[in-house]
Short mmCIF file of C-alpha atoms in Angstrom, two decimals:
data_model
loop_
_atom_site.label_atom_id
_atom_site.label_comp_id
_atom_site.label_asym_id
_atom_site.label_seq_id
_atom_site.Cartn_x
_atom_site.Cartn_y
_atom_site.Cartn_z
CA UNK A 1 -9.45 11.30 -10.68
CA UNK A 2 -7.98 8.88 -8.31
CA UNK A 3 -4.78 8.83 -6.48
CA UNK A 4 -3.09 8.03 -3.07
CA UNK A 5 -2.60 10.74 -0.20
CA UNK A 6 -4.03 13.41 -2.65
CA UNK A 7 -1.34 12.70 -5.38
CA UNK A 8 -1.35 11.14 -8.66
CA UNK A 9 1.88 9.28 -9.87
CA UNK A 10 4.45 10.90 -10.65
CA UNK A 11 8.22 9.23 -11.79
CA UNK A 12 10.13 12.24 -10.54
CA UNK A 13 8.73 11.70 -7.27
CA UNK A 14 9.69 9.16 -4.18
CA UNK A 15 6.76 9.08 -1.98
CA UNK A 16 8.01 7.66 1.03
CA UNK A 17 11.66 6.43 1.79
CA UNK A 18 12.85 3.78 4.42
CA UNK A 19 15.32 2.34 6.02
CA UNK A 20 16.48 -0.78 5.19
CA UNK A 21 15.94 -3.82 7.63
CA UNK A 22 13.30 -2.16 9.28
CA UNK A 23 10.48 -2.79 10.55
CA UNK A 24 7.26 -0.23 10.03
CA UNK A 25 3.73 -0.03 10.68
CA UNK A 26 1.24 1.86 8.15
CA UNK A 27 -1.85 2.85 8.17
CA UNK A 28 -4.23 2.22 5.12
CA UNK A 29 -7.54 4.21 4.63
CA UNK A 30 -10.03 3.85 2.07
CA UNK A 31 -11.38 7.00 1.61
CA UNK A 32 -13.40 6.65 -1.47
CA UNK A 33 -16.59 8.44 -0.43
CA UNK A 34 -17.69 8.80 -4.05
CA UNK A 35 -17.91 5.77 -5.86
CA UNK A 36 -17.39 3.71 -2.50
CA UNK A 37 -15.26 1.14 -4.40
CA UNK A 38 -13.29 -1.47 -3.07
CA UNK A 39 -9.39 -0.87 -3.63
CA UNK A 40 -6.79 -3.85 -4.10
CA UNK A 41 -3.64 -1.86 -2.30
CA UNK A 42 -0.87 -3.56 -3.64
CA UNK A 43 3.25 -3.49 -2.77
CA UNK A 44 5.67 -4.77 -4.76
CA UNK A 45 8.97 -6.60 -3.55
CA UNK A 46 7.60 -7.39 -0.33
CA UNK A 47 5.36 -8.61 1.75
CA UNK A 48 3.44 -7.45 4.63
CA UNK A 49 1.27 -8.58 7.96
CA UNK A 50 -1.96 -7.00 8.49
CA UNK A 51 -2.36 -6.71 12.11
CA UNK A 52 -6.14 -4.79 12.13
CA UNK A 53 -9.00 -3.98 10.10
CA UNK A 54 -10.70 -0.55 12.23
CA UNK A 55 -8.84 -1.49 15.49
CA UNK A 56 -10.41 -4.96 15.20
CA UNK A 57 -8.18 -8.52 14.56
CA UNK A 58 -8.40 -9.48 11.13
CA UNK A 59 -10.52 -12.79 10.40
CA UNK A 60 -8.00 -16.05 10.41
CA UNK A 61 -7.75 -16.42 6.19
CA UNK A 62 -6.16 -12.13 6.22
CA UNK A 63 -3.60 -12.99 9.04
CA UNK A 64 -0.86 -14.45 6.97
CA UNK A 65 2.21 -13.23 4.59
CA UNK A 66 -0.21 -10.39 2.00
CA UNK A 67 1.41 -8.90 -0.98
CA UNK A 68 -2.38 -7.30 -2.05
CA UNK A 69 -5.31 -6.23 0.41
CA UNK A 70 -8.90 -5.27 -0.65
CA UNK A 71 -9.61 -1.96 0.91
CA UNK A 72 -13.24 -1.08 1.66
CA UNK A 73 -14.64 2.19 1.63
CA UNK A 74 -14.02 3.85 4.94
CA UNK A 75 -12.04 1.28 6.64
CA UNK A 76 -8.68 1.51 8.27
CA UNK A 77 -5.79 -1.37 8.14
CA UNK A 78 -2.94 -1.56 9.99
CA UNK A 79 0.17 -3.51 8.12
CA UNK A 80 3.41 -4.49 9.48
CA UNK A 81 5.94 -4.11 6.72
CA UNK A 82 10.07 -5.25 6.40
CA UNK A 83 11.61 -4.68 3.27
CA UNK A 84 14.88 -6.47 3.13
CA UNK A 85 15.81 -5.11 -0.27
CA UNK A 86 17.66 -1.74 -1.16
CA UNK A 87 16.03 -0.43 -4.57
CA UNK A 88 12.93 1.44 -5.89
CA UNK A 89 9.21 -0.25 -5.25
CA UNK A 90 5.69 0.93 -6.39
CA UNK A 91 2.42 0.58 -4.25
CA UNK A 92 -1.37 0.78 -6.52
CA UNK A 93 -4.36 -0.03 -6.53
CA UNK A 94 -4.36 -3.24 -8.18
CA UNK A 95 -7.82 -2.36 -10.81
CA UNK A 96 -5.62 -1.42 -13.76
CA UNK A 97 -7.63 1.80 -15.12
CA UNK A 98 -6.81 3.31 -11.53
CA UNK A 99 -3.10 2.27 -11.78
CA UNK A 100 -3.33 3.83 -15.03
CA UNK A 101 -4.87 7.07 -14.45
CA UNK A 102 -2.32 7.66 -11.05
CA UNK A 103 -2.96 5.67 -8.24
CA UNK A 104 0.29 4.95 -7.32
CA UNK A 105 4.01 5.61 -5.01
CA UNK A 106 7.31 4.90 -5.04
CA UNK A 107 9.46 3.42 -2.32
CA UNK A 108 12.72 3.93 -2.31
CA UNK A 109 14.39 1.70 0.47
CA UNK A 110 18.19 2.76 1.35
CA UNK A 111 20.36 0.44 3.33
#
């Protein structure tokens, strides 16, 4: 079973809702202890900064404009995220049998 903060997908469901115009910071664990596999987090309709990888500065090729990270097992990043769009987004892990099985959000972003 995989999913994201201890849920699987669910289309009835927003999973996190912002503002407009604003600017956020999140905070991405992998915390895939069992299989320790490597997860592509992905966001649709935007993209994003990362700003650390476990407190540290990312190397120079991860500090530009991201749309997709690879997530290693028990590492923290730290993304800066705008989304200039009102509407509905999703956010997966970008191996298709885990977006398929539930390992995925919705955004809603209100102006």
């Amino acid at each position: 079973m995989v999913s994201i903060n201890n849920k699987q997908f669910s289309m009835k469901r927003i999973d996190i809702k912002v503002k407009q115009n604003t600017t956020q910071i999140w905070k991405i664990s992998n915390k895939d202890n069992m299989m320790g596999e490597i997860h592509p987090f992905h966001i649709h309709g935007v993209q994003f900064r990362l700003l650390s990888v476990n407190g540290n500065t990312p190397a120079s090729n991860m500090q530009g404009r991201k749309d997709t990270i690879m997530t290693r097992p028990g590492n923290q990043y730290k993304i800066m995220i705008k989304f200039t769009q009102p509407g509905f987004f999703m956010y997966h892990c970008h191996n298709l049998e885990h977006e398929e099985t539930g390992m995925m959000g919705q955004i809603q972003v209100v102006p």
